[in-house]
Each structure stands twice: as structure tokens, then as C-alpha cells.
Short mmCIF file of C-alpha atoms and ligand atoms in Angstrom, two decimals:
data_model
loop_
_atom_site.label_atom_id
_atom_site.label_comp_id
_atom_site.label_asym_id
_atom_site.label_seq_id
_atom_site.Cartn_x
_atom_site.Cartn_y
_atom_site.Cartn_z
CA MET A 1 -12.91 13.63 8.86
CA ARG A 2 -11.96 10.82 6.45
CA LYS A 3 -12.74 7.24 7.48
CA VAL A 4 -9.44 5.44 7.98
CA LYS A 5 -9.15 2.19 6.02
CA LEU A 6 -6.92 -0.73 7.04
CA ALA A 7 -4.70 -2.52 4.51
CA PRO A 8 -3.14 -5.67 6.00
CA SER A 9 0.12 -6.49 4.22
CA ILE A 10 0.23 -10.22 3.43
CA LEU A 11 4.03 -10.05 3.49
CA ALA A 12 3.74 -10.71 7.24
CA ALA A 13 1.12 -13.48 6.96
CA ASP A 14 1.85 -17.15 7.65
CA PHE A 15 1.94 -18.47 4.07
CA THR A 16 1.06 -21.95 5.34
CA TYR A 17 -2.43 -20.58 6.07
CA LEU A 18 -2.51 -17.57 3.75
CA GLY A 19 -6.14 -17.98 2.65
CA ALA A 20 -7.45 -18.48 6.18
CA GLN A 21 -5.42 -15.55 7.53
CA VAL A 22 -6.54 -13.18 4.79
CA GLU A 23 -10.15 -14.33 5.23
CA GLU A 24 -9.89 -13.58 8.97
CA ALA A 25 -8.55 -10.12 8.19
CA VAL A 26 -11.16 -9.21 5.59
CA GLY A 27 -13.88 -10.87 7.64
CA ALA A 28 -12.88 -8.56 10.50
CA GLY A 29 -13.43 -5.59 8.21
CA ALA A 30 -10.08 -4.78 6.57
CA GLU A 31 -10.95 -2.69 3.52
CA HIS A 32 -7.78 -3.51 1.50
CA ILE A 33 -5.49 -6.50 1.07
CA HIS A 34 -2.01 -5.02 0.52
CA VAL A 35 0.23 -7.14 -1.72
CA ASP A 36 3.93 -6.25 -1.41
CA VAL A 37 5.65 -7.36 -4.61
CA MET A 38 9.46 -7.37 -4.45
CA ASP A 39 11.97 -8.32 -7.18
CA GLY A 40 15.32 -8.47 -5.35
CA HIS A 41 16.61 -5.60 -7.53
CA PHE A 42 14.74 -2.43 -6.58
CA VAL A 43 14.62 -3.76 -3.00
CA PRO A 44 16.98 -6.32 -1.40
CA ASN A 45 14.30 -8.99 -1.01
CA ILE A 46 12.09 -11.20 -3.18
CA SER A 47 8.46 -11.80 -2.21
CA PHE A 48 5.84 -13.02 -4.71
CA GLY A 49 4.26 -12.31 -8.10
CA SER A 50 0.85 -11.94 -9.73
CA SER A 51 -0.17 -15.52 -8.95
CA ILE A 52 -0.82 -14.41 -5.37
CA VAL A 53 -3.20 -11.73 -6.68
CA ARG A 54 -5.02 -14.34 -8.80
CA THR A 55 -5.25 -16.62 -5.74
CA LEU A 56 -6.71 -13.91 -3.51
CA ARG A 57 -9.12 -12.43 -6.09
CA PRO A 58 -12.05 -14.74 -5.14
CA LEU A 59 -11.66 -13.79 -1.46
CA ALA A 60 -11.61 -10.11 -2.38
CA ASP A 61 -14.78 -10.61 -4.43
CA LYS A 62 -16.47 -12.48 -1.58
CA TYR A 63 -15.91 -9.63 0.90
CA GLY A 64 -15.80 -6.62 -1.44
CA THR A 65 -12.18 -6.00 -0.45
CA ILE A 66 -9.72 -3.94 -2.52
CA LEU A 67 -6.70 -5.86 -3.86
CA ASP A 68 -4.00 -3.21 -3.50
CA VAL A 69 -0.71 -4.10 -5.20
CA HIS A 70 2.52 -2.31 -4.26
CA LEU A 71 5.17 -2.92 -6.95
CA MET A 72 8.64 -2.63 -5.47
CA ILE A 73 10.19 -3.76 -8.75
CA GLU A 74 12.42 -2.34 -11.50
CA GLN A 75 10.69 -1.50 -14.83
CA PRO A 76 7.14 -2.15 -13.57
CA ASP A 77 5.72 -1.43 -17.06
CA ARG A 78 6.71 -4.99 -17.98
CA PHE A 79 4.22 -6.43 -15.49
CA LEU A 80 1.23 -4.06 -15.49
CA THR A 81 -0.88 -6.25 -17.80
CA ASP A 82 -0.01 -9.37 -15.80
CA PHE A 83 -1.10 -7.83 -12.49
CA ALA A 84 -4.17 -6.27 -14.07
CA ARG A 85 -5.28 -9.60 -15.55
CA ALA A 86 -4.63 -11.31 -12.20
CA GLY A 87 -7.28 -9.06 -10.63
CA SER A 88 -5.53 -6.05 -9.05
CA ASP A 89 -7.87 -3.19 -8.11
CA ILE A 90 -5.00 -0.74 -7.49
CA ILE A 91 -1.43 -0.90 -8.82
CA THR A 92 1.06 1.40 -7.10
CA VAL A 93 4.44 2.14 -8.65
CA HIS A 94 7.54 3.83 -7.25
CA VAL A 95 8.54 7.17 -8.78
CA GLU A 96 12.13 5.91 -8.53
CA THR A 97 11.42 3.10 -11.02
CA CYS A 98 9.43 5.05 -13.63
CA PRO A 99 11.35 7.41 -15.95
CA HIS A 100 8.07 7.89 -17.91
CA LEU A 101 5.80 8.04 -14.87
CA HIS A 102 2.92 9.84 -16.61
CA ARG A 103 2.81 7.17 -19.30
CA THR A 104 2.95 4.38 -16.71
CA ILE A 105 0.08 5.87 -14.72
CA GLN A 106 -1.93 6.25 -17.96
CA ALA A 107 -1.18 2.61 -18.85
CA ILE A 108 -2.46 1.37 -15.47
CA ARG A 109 -5.67 3.34 -15.89
CA GLU A 110 -6.12 2.08 -19.48
CA LEU A 111 -5.98 -1.45 -18.07
CA GLY A 112 -9.03 -0.60 -15.95
CA VAL A 113 -7.01 -0.49 -12.72
CA LYS A 114 -6.71 2.44 -10.30
CA PRO A 115 -3.17 3.91 -10.42
CA GLY A 116 -1.17 4.66 -7.29
CA VAL A 117 2.24 6.24 -6.85
CA THR A 118 4.73 5.96 -4.02
CA LEU A 119 8.20 7.13 -3.03
CA ASN A 120 11.00 6.12 -0.70
CA PRO A 121 11.66 8.00 2.54
CA ALA A 122 14.46 10.18 1.09
CA THR A 123 12.73 11.03 -2.21
CA PRO A 124 11.40 14.61 -2.11
CA LEU A 125 7.61 14.95 -2.19
CA LEU A 126 8.04 17.41 -5.04
CA ALA A 127 8.77 14.40 -7.27
CA LEU A 128 5.01 13.73 -7.04
CA GLU A 129 3.76 17.23 -7.76
CA GLU A 130 3.04 16.87 -11.49
CA ILE A 131 1.47 13.42 -11.23
CA LEU A 132 -0.81 14.02 -8.23
CA PRO A 133 -3.84 15.01 -10.36
CA ALA A 134 -3.58 11.72 -12.31
CA VAL A 135 -3.55 9.17 -9.46
CA ASP A 136 -6.15 7.60 -7.16
CA LEU A 137 -3.73 6.75 -4.34
CA VAL A 138 -0.47 8.15 -3.01
CA LEU A 139 1.62 5.96 -0.72
CA ILE A 140 4.19 7.34 1.70
CA MET A 141 6.83 4.75 2.60
CA SER A 142 7.53 5.16 6.32
CA VAL A 143 10.31 2.54 6.24
CA ASN A 144 12.97 1.75 3.66
CA PRO A 145 11.15 -0.75 1.42
CA GLY A 146 12.05 -4.43 1.37
CA PHE A 147 11.13 -5.90 4.71
CA GLY A 148 8.29 -6.05 7.19
CA GLY A 149 8.85 -5.61 10.92
CA GLN A 150 10.90 -2.40 10.66
CA SER A 151 10.46 0.70 12.81
CA TYR A 152 8.42 3.66 11.64
CA ILE A 153 10.63 6.56 10.50
CA PRO A 154 9.40 9.46 12.69
CA ALA A 155 10.06 12.10 10.01
CA SER A 156 7.32 10.41 7.95
CA THR A 157 4.60 12.17 9.94
CA ALA A 158 5.65 15.62 8.69
CA ARG A 159 5.77 14.23 5.13
CA ILE A 160 2.25 12.89 5.50
CA ARG A 161 1.07 16.33 6.69
CA ARG A 162 2.78 18.09 3.75
CA LEU A 163 1.37 15.61 1.25
CA ARG A 164 -2.13 16.03 2.70
CA HIS A 165 -1.78 19.79 2.10
CA MET A 166 -0.59 19.16 -1.48
CA LEU A 167 -3.59 16.91 -2.18
CA ASP A 168 -6.08 19.30 -0.57
CA ALA A 169 -4.60 22.23 -2.51
CA ILE A 170 -5.60 20.59 -5.83
CA GLY A 171 -8.87 19.19 -4.50
CA SER A 172 -7.65 15.63 -4.99
CA THR A 173 -9.79 12.78 -3.69
CA ALA A 174 -6.85 10.35 -3.87
CA ASP A 175 -6.29 8.06 -0.90
CA LEU A 176 -3.24 8.91 1.20
CA GLN A 177 -1.76 5.56 2.22
CA VAL A 178 1.19 4.95 4.58
CA ASP A 179 3.24 1.75 4.73
CA GLY A 180 5.83 0.58 7.19
CA GLY A 181 6.15 0.26 10.94
CA ILE A 182 2.51 1.10 11.62
CA SER A 183 0.98 -0.16 14.87
CA VAL A 184 -1.78 0.74 17.30
CA LYS A 185 0.76 2.99 19.01
CA ASN A 186 1.25 5.37 16.07
CA ALA A 187 -1.97 4.85 14.07
CA ALA A 188 -3.78 7.86 15.57
CA GLU A 189 -0.79 10.17 14.96
CA ILE A 190 -0.52 8.99 11.35
CA SER A 191 -4.23 9.41 10.60
CA ALA A 192 -4.29 12.82 12.33
CA ALA A 193 -1.48 13.91 9.99
CA GLY A 194 -3.75 13.15 7.02
CA ALA A 195 -3.41 9.47 6.08
CA ASN A 196 -6.63 7.58 5.38
CA VAL A 197 -5.26 4.14 4.46
CA LEU A 198 -2.87 2.39 6.87
CA VAL A 199 -0.79 -0.58 5.72
CA ALA A 200 0.16 -2.93 8.54
CA GLY A 201 1.85 -6.31 8.29
CA SER A 202 3.43 -7.37 11.58
CA ALA A 203 0.92 -5.46 13.70
CA ILE A 204 -1.96 -7.43 12.15
CA PHE A 205 -0.54 -10.87 11.27
CA ARG A 206 2.06 -11.29 14.05
CA GLY A 207 1.99 -11.08 17.85
CA LYS A 208 0.03 -12.89 20.55
CA GLN A 209 -3.50 -11.75 19.66
CA SER A 210 -5.63 -13.05 16.81
CA ILE A 211 -5.77 -11.21 13.50
CA ALA A 212 -9.34 -10.12 14.23
CA ALA A 213 -8.28 -8.83 17.67
CA ASN A 214 -5.39 -6.89 16.11
CA ILE A 215 -7.77 -5.25 13.65
CA ALA A 216 -10.21 -4.40 16.44
CA ALA A 217 -7.30 -2.86 18.37
CA PHE A 218 -6.51 -0.63 15.39
CA ARG A 219 -10.15 0.51 15.19
CA GLN A 220 -10.05 1.27 18.90
CA ALA A 221 -6.81 3.26 18.52
CA LEU A 222 -8.32 5.25 15.67
CA VAL A 223 -11.46 6.38 17.44
CA GLN A 224 -9.53 8.15 20.25
C1 DX5 B 301 8.23 -2.77 3.11
C2 DX5 B 301 6.86 -3.39 3.18
C3 DX5 B 301 6.39 -3.29 4.61
C4 DX5 B 301 5.12 -4.00 4.87
C5 DX5 B 301 4.56 -3.57 6.20
O1 DX5 B 301 8.74 -2.90 1.85
O2 DX5 B 301 5.99 -2.69 2.31
O3 DX5 B 301 6.26 -1.93 4.93
O4 DX5 B 301 4.20 -3.73 3.92
O5 DX5 B 301 5.28 -4.24 7.15
P1 DX5 B 301 5.17 -3.87 8.70
O6 DX5 B 301 3.77 -3.41 8.96
O7 DX5 B 301 5.49 -5.15 9.40
O8 DX5 B 301 6.18 -2.78 8.91
ZN1 ZN B 302 3.70 -2.05 0.71
#
């Protein structure tokens, strides 16, 4: 059984206290910091750029946390070097934005960064088939990308199960990450379907409990 890793999405953090909130999350044991980069073109929202990665790099070093960058941007090839130099450990690109996906994945790896690939809820999993052997992470979007706080698309669970079978069939050791609408209520279902990295924004950074308490609640939900 794979250990399930937590990847708090800073999109939902209170930017007034970003450093303190991220430190609370990684101090409570989050294995990834998930950085949702949006350009207002590929998705109908603008978030932040590589300067946020550079800002968080020392915290990631302090706690041994993975800086996991999710590029929801058109023509991501233009920014791979920038995000690599800023200190990204993983750079994940959308199949929908990469006409030369194999070359893009190669370029990420040549920059010394682990390559990830992701796809929108309506993009067939078969779009990933040829590239699966070349990546270290595959991300299933369980909401339509662009905003935090959305509801999990229930059909995502079957996609996670199918993707897990595809990865196992080629003996891949890639992480299977899921992003969007994840909470303590559906975490067990999602990990049972085959995911081993859960991205959560609102469920970790929002709500009445502390960030550390939210992370503990996820751990509790995942041991059931
Ligand atoms: C969508 C974003 C969100 C975010 C997670 O583009 O990628 O999925 O990370 O947000 P929550 O956990 O609030 O759905
Ligand atoms: Zn994301």
C-alpha cells in the first residue's frame, strides 16, 4: 500500500501570512507544497509566477518539502527555465498546452527537475499513454482548473482507478496526484482508487480549524 502524501495548494492560503501558513503546513508534515500557476489564458484566472517558488524555496529546504509546480498556462516551454531556476522540484504541464509534449517533458528533465503531466476532466486518459514512461508524476484534475473551492467531480474516481491500472501495467513508479475538491470526506475513496498524492487547498488553509489540525484530520481520514 503506497503512503499517501499531502500537497497543500497555496492558492487557498492567506497571502498576508503566506510564509507562516506554509511553514505551519510543512511543519505539520505536508510532503509537498503545491504551487498553482495560472495565466488567465489557459484558465480564466491569474495567480502567481516563479517569484513565489523562489520565495518558498528556503522553507522547502528547511523541511525537506517538495516544491511541486502545476503550470496552468499556455506555451509552458517559455517558462520552464524560469521555474527551474526559481527552485521547482517538480514541474507539471497540461497535455492540452503541449503540442510537443515529449520534447517538453525532456526539457524539464534536462533542467534537473522532475517532469509531471496532467489533463483536464474531459481529456481522455489515452492522451497520456505514450508519455507515461517518461514522467515522474501524473496529475488527475478532479475539478475544471482555475479556481480553488470547487466540488470534486465524482467521475474522477473511476479515472484515477483506470490511470492506476495504466501505470501498474508498465511498472511505473510515478506518483499519481489528484487536485481539486479534495477533503477529509473523499480522501480515503481517492487514495483507495490509486492516488498517492492529494492536493488540497481549501480543506487545509480554510475553515475553522488550524492548518495543522486540518492536516491531522487528513491523516486520520487516510488511516481508516
Ligand atoms: C484548480 C486548482 C485547485 C486547487 C485546489 O485549478 O488547482 O484545484 O489546487 O483547490 P481546492 O482544494 O480548494 O479545491
Ligand atoms: Zn494544482
